[in-house]
C-alpha atoms as a printed R data frame, in Angstrom:
    type eleno elety resid chain resno       x        y       z
1   ATOM     1    CA   MET     A     1 308.210 -111.339   0.605
2   ATOM     2    CA   GLY     A     2 309.955 -108.099   0.623
3   ATOM     3    CA   GLY     A     3 307.695 -105.398   0.676
4   ATOM     4    CA   MET     A     4 305.853 -102.359   1.512
5   ATOM     5    CA   SER     A     5 302.788 -102.203   4.208
6   ATOM     6    CA   ALA     A     6 301.189  -98.882   4.600
7   ATOM     7    CA   GLN     A     7 300.343  -99.274   9.257
8   ATOM     8    CA   GLU     A     8 301.449  -95.487   8.904
9   ATOM     9    CA   PRO     A     9 301.099  -93.445   5.338
10  ATOM    10    CA   SER     A    10 304.620  -91.849   4.685
11  ATOM    11    CA   ALA     A    11 303.937  -88.060   4.487
12  ATOM    12    CA   GLN     A    12 304.462  -86.858   1.518
13  ATOM    13    CA   PRO     A    13 303.201  -84.458  -1.039
14  ATOM    14    CA   ALA     A    14 302.642  -85.278  -4.200
15  ATOM    15    CA   GLU     A    15 304.279  -83.690  -8.044
16  ATOM    16    CA   PRO     A    16 302.125  -81.879 -10.212
17  ATOM    17    CA   GLN     A    17 299.862  -84.130 -12.861
18  ATOM    18    CA   GLN     A    18 302.329  -84.574 -15.750
19  ATOM    19    CA   ASN     A    19 300.002  -86.713 -17.630
20  ATOM    20    CA   ASN     A    20 297.908  -89.236 -15.697
21  ATOM    21    CA   GLN     A    21 298.829  -90.358 -12.200
22  ATOM    22    CA   PRO     A    22 300.347  -91.362  -8.536
23  ATOM    23    CA   ALA     A    23 301.817  -92.953  -5.202
24  ATOM    24    CA   ASP     A    24 304.373  -95.253  -3.279
25  ATOM    25    CA   HIS     A    25 305.074  -95.704   0.320
26  ATOM    26    CA   LYS     A    26 306.617  -97.636   3.602
27  ATOM    27    CA   PRO     A    27 306.556  -96.616   7.257
28  ATOM    28    CA   VAL     A    28 309.676  -95.264   8.015
29  ATOM    29    CA   GLN     A    29 310.731  -92.730  11.241
30  ATOM    30    CA   ILE     A    30 311.026  -89.324   9.880
31  ATOM    31    CA   ASN     A    31 310.745  -85.562   9.970
32  ATOM    32    CA   MET     A    32 307.012  -85.068  10.322
33  ATOM    33    CA   GLN     A    33 307.575  -81.596  10.629
34  ATOM    34    CA   ASP     A    34 309.777  -80.477   8.092
35  ATOM    35    CA   LEU     A    35 307.520  -83.225   5.469
36  ATOM    36    CA   LEU     A    36 304.350  -81.174   6.445
37  ATOM    37    CA   GLU     A    37 306.223  -77.904   5.632
38  ATOM    38    CA   ALA     A    38 307.005  -79.592   2.018
39  ATOM    39    CA   VAL     A    39 302.840  -78.850   1.659
40  ATOM    40    CA   GLN     A    40 301.677  -76.324   3.076
41  ATOM    41    CA   SER     A    41 299.125  -73.692   0.665
42  ATOM    42    CA   LEU     A    42 299.902  -75.655  -2.246
43  ATOM    43    CA   GLY     A    43 297.616  -73.617  -3.686
44  ATOM    44    CA   LYS     A    44 299.363  -70.892  -2.888
45  ATOM    45    CA   LYS     A    45 302.862  -71.563  -3.810
46  ATOM    46    CA   THR     A    46 304.680  -70.088  -7.003
47  ATOM    47    CA   VAL     A    47 305.898  -72.423  -9.372
48  ATOM    48    CA   GLN     A    48 309.557  -72.502  -7.945
49  ATOM    49    CA   GLN     A    49 307.901  -72.535  -3.996
50  ATOM    50    CA   GLN     A    50 306.553  -75.791  -5.524
51  ATOM    51    CA   ASP     A    51 309.673  -77.014  -7.488
52  ATOM    52    CA   GLU     A    52 311.068  -76.138  -3.654
53  ATOM    53    CA   ALA     A    53 308.687  -78.172  -1.828
54  ATOM    54    CA   ALA     A    54 308.665  -81.219  -4.440
55  ATOM    55    CA   ALA     A    55 312.449  -81.262  -3.969
56  ATOM    56    CA   LYS     A    56 312.416  -80.877  -0.944
57  ATOM    57    CA   ALA     A    57 309.473  -84.366  -1.058
58  ATOM    58    CA   ALA     A    58 312.376  -85.973  -2.543
59  ATOM    59    CA   GLN     A    59 314.415  -85.927  -0.110
60  ATOM    60    CA   TYR     A    60 312.844  -88.563   1.577
61  ATOM    61    CA   ASP     A    61 311.844  -91.374  -1.162
62  ATOM    62    CA   GLU     A    62 315.416  -93.283  -0.519
63  ATOM    63    CA   ALA     A    63 313.368  -93.630   3.187
64  ATOM    64    CA   ILE     A    64 310.329  -94.927   1.723
65  ATOM    65    CA   LEU     A    65 311.432  -97.667   0.068
66  ATOM    66    CA   ASP     A    66 312.063  -99.586   3.411
67  ATOM    67    CA   SER     A    67 314.489 -102.611   2.500
68  ATOM    68    CA   SER     A    68 313.223 -104.426   5.071
69  ATOM    69    CA   ALA     A    69 311.647 -108.193   4.191
70  ATOM    70    CA   ILE     A    70 307.845 -108.889   5.651
71  ATOM    71    CA   GLU     A    71 305.703 -111.706   5.081
72  ATOM    72    CA   PRO     A    72 302.447 -111.508   3.501
73  ATOM    73    CA   THR     A    73 300.225 -111.977   7.084
74  ATOM    74    CA   ASP     A    74 301.215 -112.163  10.561
75  ATOM    75    CA   SER     A    75 301.754 -115.002  13.066
76  ATOM    76    CA   GLU     A    76 298.047 -115.408  13.445
77  ATOM    77    CA   GLY     A    77 297.421 -115.821   9.430
78  ATOM    78    CA   ASN     A    78 295.909 -112.120   8.875
79  ATOM    79    CA   PRO     A    79 297.220 -110.318   5.992
80  ATOM    80    CA   ILE     A    80 299.698 -107.542   6.238
81  ATOM    81    CA   PRO     A    81 298.453 -105.215   3.415
82  ATOM    82    CA   VAL     A    82 301.331 -103.685   0.510
83  ATOM    83    CA   THR     A    83 300.117 -100.481  -0.013
84  ATOM    84    CA   ILE     A    84 300.792  -97.690  -1.729
85  ATOM    85    CA   PRO     A    85 300.262  -94.224   0.012
86  ATOM    86    CA   ILE     A    86 300.738  -89.958  -0.803
87  ATOM    87    CA   VAL     A    87 299.593  -87.396   1.371
88  ATOM    88    CA   LEU     A    88 297.719  -84.976  -1.153
89  ATOM    89    CA   ALA     A    89 297.873  -82.217   1.479
90  ATOM    90    CA   PRO     A    90 298.312  -81.816   5.536
91  ATOM    91    CA   ASN     A    91 295.832  -84.962   7.244
92  ATOM    92    CA   ILE     A    92 294.355  -86.045   3.967
93  ATOM    93    CA   THR     A    93 296.282  -89.334   2.479
94  ATOM    94    CA   VAL     A    94 295.389  -91.044  -0.517
95  ATOM    95    CA   VAL     A    95 296.710  -95.436  -0.337
96  ATOM    96    CA   TYR     A    96 296.366  -97.126  -3.159
97  ATOM    97    CA   THR     A    97 296.321 -102.000  -2.530
98  ATOM    98    CA   THR     A    98 298.379 -104.079  -4.520
99  ATOM    99    CA   ARG     A    99 297.886 -107.156  -5.437
100 ATOM   100    CA   LEU     A   100 300.273 -107.997  -2.728
101 ATOM   101    CA   GLY     A   101 299.952 -108.867   0.949
102 ATOM   102    CA   GLY     A   102 296.623 -110.737   1.048
103 ATOM   103    CA   ALA     A   103 294.616 -113.848   1.933
104 ATOM   104    CA   SER     A   104 292.567 -114.709  -1.289
105 ATOM   105    CA   THR     A   105 293.932 -117.076  -3.808
106 ATOM   106    CA   ASP     A   106 293.430 -118.682  -7.232
107 ATOM   107    CA   GLU     A   107 292.563 -115.677  -9.534
108 ATOM   108    CA   TRP     A   108 292.119 -113.454  -6.573
109 ATOM   109    CA   ALA     A   109 295.595 -113.610  -5.648
110 ATOM   110    CA   HIS     A   110 296.315 -112.044  -3.192
111 ATOM   111    CA   PHE     A   111 295.057 -108.786  -1.429
112 ATOM   112    CA   ASN     A   112 291.447 -109.007  -3.420
113 ATOM   113    CA   LEU     A   113 289.545 -105.914  -2.395
114 ATOM   114    CA   GLY     A   114 286.429 -106.576  -4.679
115 ATOM   115    CA   GLY     A   115 283.079 -109.288  -3.640
116 ATOM   116    CA   LYS     A   116 281.048 -109.677  -7.046
117 ATOM   117    CA   SER     A   117 283.468 -111.909  -9.008
118 ATOM   118    CA   GLY     A   118 283.571 -115.131  -6.949
119 ATOM   119    CA   ASP     A   119 285.941 -114.575  -4.337
120 ATOM   120    CA   VAL     A   120 285.581 -116.716  -1.089
121 ATOM   121    CA   PRO     A   121 283.867 -114.357   1.091
122 ATOM   122    CA   ASP     A   122 286.204 -114.748   3.613
123 ATOM   123    CA   HIS     A   123 288.968 -113.771   2.782
124 ATOM   124    CA   VAL     A   124 287.161 -110.498   1.188
125 ATOM   125    CA   ARG     A   125 286.396 -109.952   4.726
126 ATOM   126    CA   ALA     A   126 289.996 -110.417   6.062
127 ATOM   127    CA   ASN     A   127 291.781 -108.221   3.325
128 ATOM   128    CA   ARG     A   128 288.742 -105.890   3.997
129 ATOM   129    CA   ASP     A   129 289.726 -105.656   7.758
130 ATOM   130    CA   ALA     A   130 293.198 -105.437   7.283
131 ATOM   131    CA   LEU     A   131 293.037 -102.802   5.093
132 ATOM   132    CA   ALA     A   132 290.651 -101.053   7.811
133 ATOM   133    CA   ASN     A   133 293.135 -101.727  10.898
134 ATOM   134    CA   GLU     A   134 296.656 -100.618   8.464
135 ATOM   135    CA   LEU     A   135 294.502  -97.360   7.549
136 ATOM   136    CA   HIS     A   136 292.851  -96.796  11.298
137 ATOM   137    CA   ALA     A   137 290.037  -96.029   9.533
138 ATOM   138    CA   LYS     A   138 286.715  -97.301   8.617
139 ATOM   139    CA   LEU     A   139 285.901  -98.352   5.335
140 ATOM   140    CA   SER     A   140 283.061  -96.629   3.311
141 ATOM   141    CA   LEU     A   141 282.207  -98.479   0.232
142 ATOM   142    CA   ILE     A   142 279.265  -97.530  -2.407
143 ATOM   143    CA   ASN     A   143 277.931 -100.866  -5.435
144 ATOM   144    CA   GLN     A   144 279.357  -99.191  -8.745
145 ATOM   145    CA   VAL     A   145 277.245  -99.165 -11.703
146 ATOM   146    CA   HIS     A   146 279.426  -96.652 -13.951
147 ATOM   147    CA   SER     A   147 277.040  -93.603 -13.381
148 ATOM   148    CA   GLY     A   148 277.435  -90.039 -13.351
149 ATOM   149    CA   ASP     A   149 276.046  -89.639  -9.466
150 ATOM   150    CA   ALA     A   150 277.793  -89.153  -6.818
151 ATOM   151    CA   ILE     A   151 276.347  -89.875  -3.046
152 ATOM   152    CA   ASP     A   152 277.051  -87.723  -0.173
153 ATOM   153    CA   ILE     A   153 278.548  -90.063   2.867
154 ATOM   154    CA   ASP     A   154 278.165  -88.036   5.988
155 ATOM   155    CA   GLU     A   155 274.433  -88.299   5.352
156 ATOM   156    CA   ARG     A   156 273.701  -91.844   5.027
157 ATOM   157    CA   PHE     A   157 276.954  -93.078   7.028
158 ATOM   158    CA   GLU     A   158 276.427  -95.282   9.869
159 ATOM   159    CA   PRO     A   159 279.808  -96.167  12.044
160 ATOM   160    CA   ASN     A   160 278.512  -99.740  12.919
161 ATOM   161    CA   ARG     A   161 278.158 -100.914   9.377
162 ATOM   162    CA   SER     A   162 280.206 -103.319   7.734
163 ATOM   163    CA   PHE     A   163 282.368 -101.172   4.952
164 ATOM   164    CA   GLY     A   164 280.406  -98.794   4.315
165 ATOM   165    CA   PHE     A   165 277.266  -99.553   1.315
166 ATOM   166    CA   ASP     A   166 278.897 -102.760  -0.233
167 ATOM   167    CA   ALA     A   167 279.392 -105.640   2.398
168 ATOM   168    CA   SER     A   168 279.801 -107.764  -1.218
169 ATOM   169    CA   GLY     A   169 281.849 -110.421  -0.742
170 ATOM   170    CA   THR     A   170 281.250 -110.766   2.824
171 ATOM   171    CA   GLN     A   171 279.102 -113.060   5.294
172 ATOM   172    CA   GLU     A   172 276.967 -110.109   5.827
173 ATOM   173    CA   ALA     A   173 276.048 -109.442   1.971
174 ATOM   174    CA   ALA     A   174 273.188 -108.526   1.483
175 ATOM   175    CA   PRO     A   175 271.272 -109.059  -1.678
176 ATOM   176    CA   VAL     A   176 272.102 -105.902  -4.339
177 ATOM   177    CA   ASP     A   177 267.890 -105.564  -4.433
178 ATOM   178    CA   ASP     A   178 267.848 -105.123  -0.714
179 ATOM   179    CA   VAL     A   179 268.370 -101.253  -1.470
180 ATOM   180    CA   GLU     A   180 266.303  -99.682   1.653
181 ATOM   181    CA   SER     A   181 266.708 -102.972   3.617
182 ATOM   182    CA   VAL     A   182 265.507 -101.975   7.609
183 ATOM   183    CA   ASP     A   183 266.159 -105.426   9.296
184 ATOM   184    CA   GLY     A   184 269.431 -106.095   9.881
185 ATOM   185    CA   THR     A   185 271.421 -106.336   6.773
186 ATOM   186    CA   VAL     A   186 273.380 -104.500   4.277
187 ATOM   187    CA   GLN     A   187 271.576 -101.225   3.153
188 ATOM   188    CA   ILE     A   188 273.356 -101.399  -0.203
189 ATOM   189    CA   ILE     A   189 274.037  -97.934  -2.474
190 ATOM   190    CA   GLU     A   190 274.410  -97.424  -5.834
191 ATOM   191    CA   GLY     A   191 276.476  -94.458  -6.960
192 ATOM   192    CA   ASP     A   192 279.762  -94.265  -8.539
193 ATOM   193    CA   ALA     A   193 281.721  -91.604  -6.082
194 ATOM   194    CA   GLN     A   194 281.488  -90.315  -2.625
195 ATOM   195    CA   VAL     A   195 281.832  -87.073  -0.273
196 ATOM   196    CA   SER     A   196 282.792  -86.674   2.831
197 ATOM   197    CA   THR     A   197 283.450  -84.004   5.838
198 ATOM   198    CA   GLN     A   198 284.172  -86.299   8.357
199 ATOM   199    CA   THR     A   199 287.955  -87.859   9.831
200 ATOM   200    CA   GLY     A   200 288.386  -91.432  10.506
201 ATOM   201    CA   ILE     A   201 286.589  -92.781   7.299
202 ATOM   202    CA   ALA     A   202 288.061  -94.026   4.109
203 ATOM   203    CA   LEU     A   203 286.643  -93.688   0.400
204 ATOM   204    CA   GLY     A   204 287.309  -96.574  -1.378
205 ATOM   205    CA   VAL     A   205 287.369  -96.839  -5.219
206 ATOM   206    CA   PHE     A   206 287.057 -100.772  -6.769
207 ATOM   207    CA   ALA     A   207 289.078 -100.491  -9.454
208 ATOM   208    CA   ALA     A   208 290.591 -103.188 -11.657
209 ATOM   209    CA   ASP     A   209 291.576 -101.090 -15.370
210 ATOM   210    CA   CYS     A   210 289.149  -98.263 -14.112
211 ATOM   211    CA   LEU     A   211 290.120  -94.787 -13.671
212 ATOM   212    CA   PRO     A   212 289.977  -93.853  -9.530
213 ATOM   213    CA   VAL     A   213 289.912  -89.784  -9.212
214 ATOM   214    CA   LEU     A   214 291.207  -88.537  -5.453
215 ATOM   215    CA   LEU     A   215 289.815  -85.009  -4.246
216 ATOM   216    CA   ALA     A   216 290.313  -83.050  -1.203
217 ATOM   217    CA   ASP     A   217 289.768  -79.323  -0.065
218 ATOM   218    CA   PRO     A   218 292.182  -79.156   2.511
219 ATOM   219    CA   VAL     A   219 290.409  -75.899   3.723
220 ATOM   220    CA   ALA     A   220 286.720  -76.756   3.755
221 ATOM   221    CA   GLY     A   221 288.166  -80.184   4.866
222 ATOM   222    CA   VAL     A   222 286.415  -82.126   2.241
223 ATOM   223    CA   ILE     A   223 287.298  -85.188   0.312
224 ATOM   224    CA   ALA     A   224 285.862  -87.244  -2.373
225 ATOM   225    CA   ALA     A   225 286.898  -90.166  -4.698
226 ATOM   226    CA   ALA     A   226 284.826  -91.520  -8.238
227 ATOM   227    CA   HIS     A   227 285.338  -93.823 -10.071
228 ATOM   228    CA   CYS     A   228 285.943  -92.849 -14.046
229 ATOM   229    CA   GLY     A   229 284.949  -95.590 -16.027
230 ATOM   230    CA   ARG     A   230 284.902  -94.531 -19.555
231 ATOM   231    CA   LYS     A   231 281.452  -94.856 -18.714
232 ATOM   232    CA   GLY     A   232 280.941  -93.128 -15.606
233 ATOM   233    CA   LEU     A   233 283.221  -89.923 -17.629
234 ATOM   234    CA   MET     A   234 280.364  -90.011 -19.872
235 ATOM   235    CA   GLU     A   235 277.937  -89.748 -17.549
236 ATOM   236    CA   GLY     A   236 279.669  -86.764 -16.141
237 ATOM   237    CA   VAL     A   237 280.230  -88.125 -13.030
238 ATOM   238    CA   ILE     A   238 283.700  -85.862 -11.841
239 ATOM   239    CA   GLY     A   239 281.734  -82.766 -12.445
240 ATOM   240    CA   SER     A   240 278.774  -84.454  -9.946
241 ATOM   241    CA   THR     A   241 281.690  -85.193  -7.460
242 ATOM   242    CA   VAL     A   242 282.570  -81.064  -8.190
243 ATOM   243    CA   GLU     A   243 279.154  -79.813  -7.799
244 ATOM   244    CA   MET     A   244 278.677  -82.343  -4.444
245 ATOM   245    CA   MET     A   245 281.955  -80.648  -2.930
246 ATOM   246    CA   LYS     A   246 280.799  -77.208  -3.222
247 ATOM   247    CA   ALA     A   247 278.109  -78.136  -2.049
248 ATOM   248    CA   LYS     A   248 279.483  -79.356   0.854
249 ATOM   249    CA   GLY     A   249 281.556  -76.127   1.027
250 ATOM   250    CA   ALA     A   250 284.535  -76.576  -0.842
251 ATOM   251    CA   ASP     A   251 285.785  -73.887  -3.554
252 ATOM   252    CA   PRO     A   252 287.592  -75.726  -6.770
253 ATOM   253    CA   ALA     A   253 290.233  -72.926  -6.501
254 ATOM   254    CA   HIS     A   254 291.749  -74.828  -3.540
255 ATOM   255    CA   ILE     A   255 290.591  -78.666  -4.625
256 ATOM   256    CA   LEU     A   256 294.017  -81.002  -5.193
257 ATOM   257    CA   ALA     A   257 293.158  -84.248  -7.306
258 ATOM   258    CA   THR     A   258 295.308  -87.040  -8.227
259 ATOM   259    CA   LEU     A   259 294.628  -89.801 -10.443
260 ATOM   260    CA   GLY     A   260 295.039  -93.720  -9.347
261 ATOM   261    CA   PRO     A   261 296.270  -97.190 -11.304
262 ATOM   262    CA   ALA     A   262 294.278  -97.503 -15.099
263 ATOM   263    CA   ILE     A   263 294.852  -98.264 -18.138
264 ATOM   264    CA   CYS     A   264 296.341  -96.400 -20.146
265 ATOM   265    CA   GLY     A   265 295.480  -95.182 -23.879
266 ATOM   266    CA   ASP     A   266 298.139  -97.404 -24.728
267 ATOM   267    CA   CYS     A   267 296.427  -99.887 -23.638
268 ATOM   268    CA   TYR     A   268 292.587  -99.412 -24.038
269 ATOM   269    CA   GLU     A   269 291.096 -100.905 -27.088
270 ATOM   270    CA   THR     A   270 287.693 -100.355 -28.045
271 ATOM   271    CA   GLY     A   271 286.707 -100.611 -31.307
272 ATOM   272    CA   ASP     A   272 286.360  -97.259 -34.044
273 ATOM   273    CA   GLU     A   273 282.447  -96.166 -32.728
274 ATOM   274    CA   ILE     A   274 282.961  -96.263 -28.666
275 ATOM   275    CA   ALA     A   275 286.623  -94.446 -29.831
276 ATOM   276    CA   ASP     A   276 284.681  -91.968 -31.682
277 ATOM   277    CA   ALA     A   277 282.149  -91.476 -29.754
278 ATOM   278    CA   PHE     A   278 284.343  -90.922 -26.440
279 ATOM   279    CA   ASP     A   279 286.407  -88.371 -28.420
280 ATOM   280    CA   ALA     A   280 283.706  -86.727 -30.095
281 ATOM   281    CA   ARG     A   281 283.113  -86.014 -25.886
282 ATOM   282    CA   PHE     A   282 286.232  -85.730 -25.034
283 ATOM   283    CA   PRO     A   283 288.429  -84.411 -28.088
284 ATOM   284    CA   GLY     A   284 292.195  -85.709 -28.046
285 ATOM   285    CA   THR     A   285 291.411  -88.887 -26.421
286 ATOM   286    CA   PHE     A   286 290.937  -91.329 -29.334
287 ATOM   287    CA   THR     A   287 294.375  -93.416 -29.480
288 ATOM   288    CA   LEU     A   288 295.669  -95.930 -31.867
289 ATOM   289    CA   THR     A   289 296.897  -99.072 -28.774
290 ATOM   290    CA   ARG     A   290 299.733 -101.962 -28.969
291 ATOM   291    CA   PHE     A   291 297.272 -103.178 -29.981
292 ATOM   292    CA   GLY     A   292 297.431 -101.891 -33.238
293 ATOM   293    CA   GLY     A   293 293.363 -101.354 -33.095
294 ATOM   294    CA   PRO     A   294 291.707  -97.540 -31.641
295 ATOM   295    CA   GLY     A   295 290.849  -96.812 -28.228
296 ATOM   296    CA   ILE     A   296 290.603  -94.377 -25.614
297 ATOM   297    CA   ASP     A   297 292.963  -92.051 -23.002
298 ATOM   298    CA   ILE     A   298 290.824  -91.957 -19.999
299 ATOM   299    CA   ASN     A   299 293.222  -90.411 -17.846
300 ATOM   300    CA   LYS     A   300 293.252  -87.709 -20.920
301 ATOM   301    CA   ALA     A   301 289.938  -87.423 -19.971
302 ATOM   302    CA   ALA     A   302 289.256  -86.843 -16.531
303 ATOM   303    CA   LEU     A   303 291.825  -84.369 -16.856
304 ATOM   304    CA   MET     A   304 289.673  -82.083 -18.950
305 ATOM   305    CA   ALA     A   305 286.677  -82.914 -17.109
306 ATOM   306    CA   LEU     A   306 288.481  -82.303 -13.835
307 ATOM   307    CA   GLU     A   307 289.266  -78.384 -15.443
308 ATOM   308    CA   GLN     A   308 285.610  -78.556 -16.796
309 ATOM   309    CA   ALA     A   309 284.321  -78.709 -13.640
310 ATOM   310    CA   GLY     A   310 286.524  -75.887 -12.053
311 ATOM   311    CA   VAL     A   311 289.733  -77.519 -10.600
312 ATOM   312    CA   SER     A   312 293.232  -75.270 -11.636
313 ATOM   313    CA   ALA     A   313 296.031  -77.861 -13.931
314 ATOM   314    CA   SER     A   314 298.466  -76.576 -11.368
315 ATOM   315    CA   HIS     A   315 296.494  -78.395  -8.347
316 ATOM   316    CA   ILE     A   316 295.928  -82.332 -10.360
317 ATOM   317    CA   TYR     A   317 299.271  -84.021  -8.967
318 ATOM   318    CA   SER     A   318 300.817  -87.354  -9.631
319 ATOM   319    CA   SER     A   319 302.903  -89.242  -7.424
320 ATOM   320    CA   GLN     A   320 304.217  -91.519 -10.782
321 ATOM   321    CA   PRO     A   321 307.933  -91.034  -9.830
322 ATOM   322    CA   ARG     A   322 307.150  -92.211  -6.553
323 ATOM   323    CA   VAL     A   323 304.998  -95.452  -8.124
324 ATOM   324    CA   ASN     A   324 308.002  -95.808  -9.887
325 ATOM   325    CA   ALA     A   325 310.374  -96.326  -6.962
326 ATOM   326    CA   ALA     A   326 307.563  -98.626  -5.943
327 ATOM   327    CA   THR     A   327 307.967 -100.867  -8.666
328 ATOM   328    CA   GLN     A   328 311.390 -100.653  -9.294
329 ATOM   329    CA   TYR     A   329 311.973 -102.010  -5.309
330 ATOM   330    CA   LEU     A   330 309.448 -105.035  -6.106
331 ATOM   331    CA   ALA     A   331 310.874 -105.883  -9.248
332 ATOM   332    CA   GLN     A   332 312.574 -108.939  -6.825
333 ATOM   333    CA   ASP     A   333 310.082 -109.133  -4.581
334 ATOM   334    CA   ALA     A   334 308.963 -112.801  -4.245
335 ATOM   335    CA   GLU     A   335 305.568 -113.144  -3.372
336 ATOM   336    CA   LEU     A   336 305.097 -110.870  -6.882
337 ATOM   337    CA   GLU     A   337 307.393 -113.259  -8.498
338 ATOM   338    CA   GLN     A   338 305.292 -115.829  -7.587
339 ATOM   339    CA   LEU     A   339 302.673 -114.554  -9.053
340 ATOM   340    CA   CYS     A   340 304.001 -112.985 -11.826
341 ATOM   341    CA   ARG     A   341 304.688 -117.413 -12.203
342 ATOM   342    CA   GLU     A   342 301.273 -118.595 -11.719
343 ATOM   343    CA   ASP     A   343 298.671 -115.904 -13.009
344 ATOM   344    CA   ASN     A   344 298.918 -116.882 -16.434
345 ATOM   345    CA   GLU     A   345 299.168 -112.920 -17.255
346 ATOM   346    CA   GLY     A   346 302.550 -112.765 -19.193
347 ATOM   347    CA   ASP     A   347 305.668 -114.002 -19.002
348 ATOM   348    CA   PRO     A   348 305.828 -116.014 -16.026
349 ATOM   349    CA   GLN     A   349 309.407 -114.537 -15.351
350 ATOM   350    CA   LEU     A   350 308.153 -110.752 -13.423
351 ATOM   351    CA   ASP     A   351 312.104 -109.193 -14.624
352 ATOM   352    CA   GLU     A   352 311.017 -110.256 -17.734
353 ATOM   353    CA   ARG     A   353 307.107 -108.063 -17.075
354 ATOM   354    CA   ILE     A   354 309.095 -105.280 -15.248
355 ATOM   355    CA   LYS     A   355 310.949 -104.950 -18.872
356 ATOM   356    CA   HIS     A   356 308.343 -103.800 -20.490
357 ATOM   357    CA   ILE     A   357 306.622 -101.629 -18.732
358 ATOM   358    CA   ARG     A   358 306.156  -98.338 -20.208
359 ATOM   359    CA   HIS     A   359 303.646  -96.796 -17.794
360 ATOM   360    CA   SER     A   360 303.815  -97.876 -14.345
361 ATOM   361    CA   MET     A   361 300.701  -96.555 -13.113
362 ATOM   362    CA   CYS     A   362 298.516  -98.459 -16.373
363 ATOM   363    CA   THR     A   363 297.311 -101.182 -14.598
364 ATOM   364    CA   LEU     A   364 297.470 -103.551 -17.702
365 ATOM   365    CA   GLU     A   365 301.163 -103.230 -17.685
366 ATOM   366    CA   ASN     A   366 302.085 -103.499 -14.735
367 ATOM   367    CA   PRO     A   367 301.971 -106.244 -12.273
368 ATOM   368    CA   LEU     A   368 301.312 -104.768  -8.927
369 ATOM   369    CA   TRP     A   369 297.472 -104.183  -9.965
370 ATOM   370    CA   PHE     A   370 294.816 -106.283 -11.028
371 ATOM   371    CA   SER     A   371 293.261 -105.568 -14.389
372 ATOM   372    CA   HIS     A   372 290.332 -106.755 -15.706
373 ATOM   373    CA   ARG     A   373 291.588 -106.548 -19.609
374 ATOM   374    CA   ARG     A   374 294.741 -108.550 -18.934
375 ATOM   375    CA   ALA     A   375 292.523 -111.593 -17.366
376 ATOM   376    CA   GLN     A   376 290.089 -111.561 -20.612
377 ATOM   377    CA   LEU     A   377 293.215 -111.250 -22.120
378 ATOM   378    CA   ALA     A   378 295.166 -114.512 -20.403
379 ATOM   379    CA   HIS     A   379 291.446 -115.794 -21.243
380 ATOM   380    CA   LYS     A   380 290.454 -115.851 -17.161
381 ATOM   381    CA   ALA     A   381 287.024 -115.731 -15.863
382 ATOM   382    CA   HIS     A   382 287.119 -113.657 -12.917
383 ATOM   383    CA   GLU     A   383 290.435 -111.108 -11.467
384 ATOM   384    CA   GLY     A   384 290.090 -109.184  -8.331
385 ATOM   385    CA   ARG     A   385 289.691 -105.698  -7.705
386 ATOM   386    CA   MET     A   386 291.963 -102.651  -6.401
387 ATOM   387    CA   LEU     A   387 291.070 -100.053  -3.723
388 ATOM   388    CA   ALA     A   388 291.999  -96.522  -4.432
389 ATOM   389    CA   LEU     A   389 291.016  -94.392  -1.456
390 ATOM   390    CA   ILE     A   390 291.229  -91.099   0.530
391 ATOM   391    CA   VAL     A   391 291.157  -90.499   4.192
392 ATOM   392    CA   ARG     A   392 291.553  -87.831   6.563
393 ATOM   393    CA   HIS     A   393 293.094  -87.653  10.281
């Protein structure tokens, strides 16, 4: 398989958000000092300086797309994840996982990280362990419930607890209602955002159409990850996340944010009632989808919510150009070709699917991502989950 492996996150400053999205990657030997200079003092740069920094970062795009071929597993059968990272600020990295490089099979193939859809527990565990090894960080995962609740992970995180507070789909999982277990089983915490000031902990958000939003105040050393589905956005999850960041010392004037892969407004069909209610809360998010019916644009709603929470539009960054480059690079990837032949979620030819992508960050359109809606259209009962993560080293 020709692919990309994030054994060390590539140091790439994100670019100002164009519309809605982030990401890209591959480990190479590059001049780290030059890259760090390109991301220093993002909030204080003039527009001209930011343009110069973006141009400097763009010089490294070709290097990131390493052409070396890798296998989906190592010699011992351990997964080799294909991930797409960006550097949001010095020592703060955002990472998006893809479907490639994992141990899962069938409807969850290959790099499924979610444990609630029926995948083999050993496969989920192997995939999560492989990701933690790639990131050189412990994973902090919570039980997402489409709420507006943000969790202060610093008050609850235990370094010896596998995967933070959601070991779902692994042999260590406890029943979901076993919330305050003290008998050695895994504690489950419900919420839809995490906030932390710790280093070496990757805050993760599961997604397969819902929108991950990753945030950081590099001055205060506060990071956050929010799961922003339609319901969570309506419940104010972004506002709750920013408020908790502020309580831990963050200044909205310093907060940087980026939006992860999610279903786009052209594909998220909801029906009139839901679309009207969502548009009333976030004016201008009503869409007419490619399928002919009414829908919503959750990316646009998230941008509105971020600005309402005090995050400057100039601090909302996109890595969509890098995702475009990663998608183009993987357009002939053997593993991705196999997935397209076998998943029954669209044209069996990878090149045909790539040809029809209009938004590389759209989970329904791009075969790199898992998509609940795409699986539904294919009359499938299950699908995998990606993780969008943020870590401070």
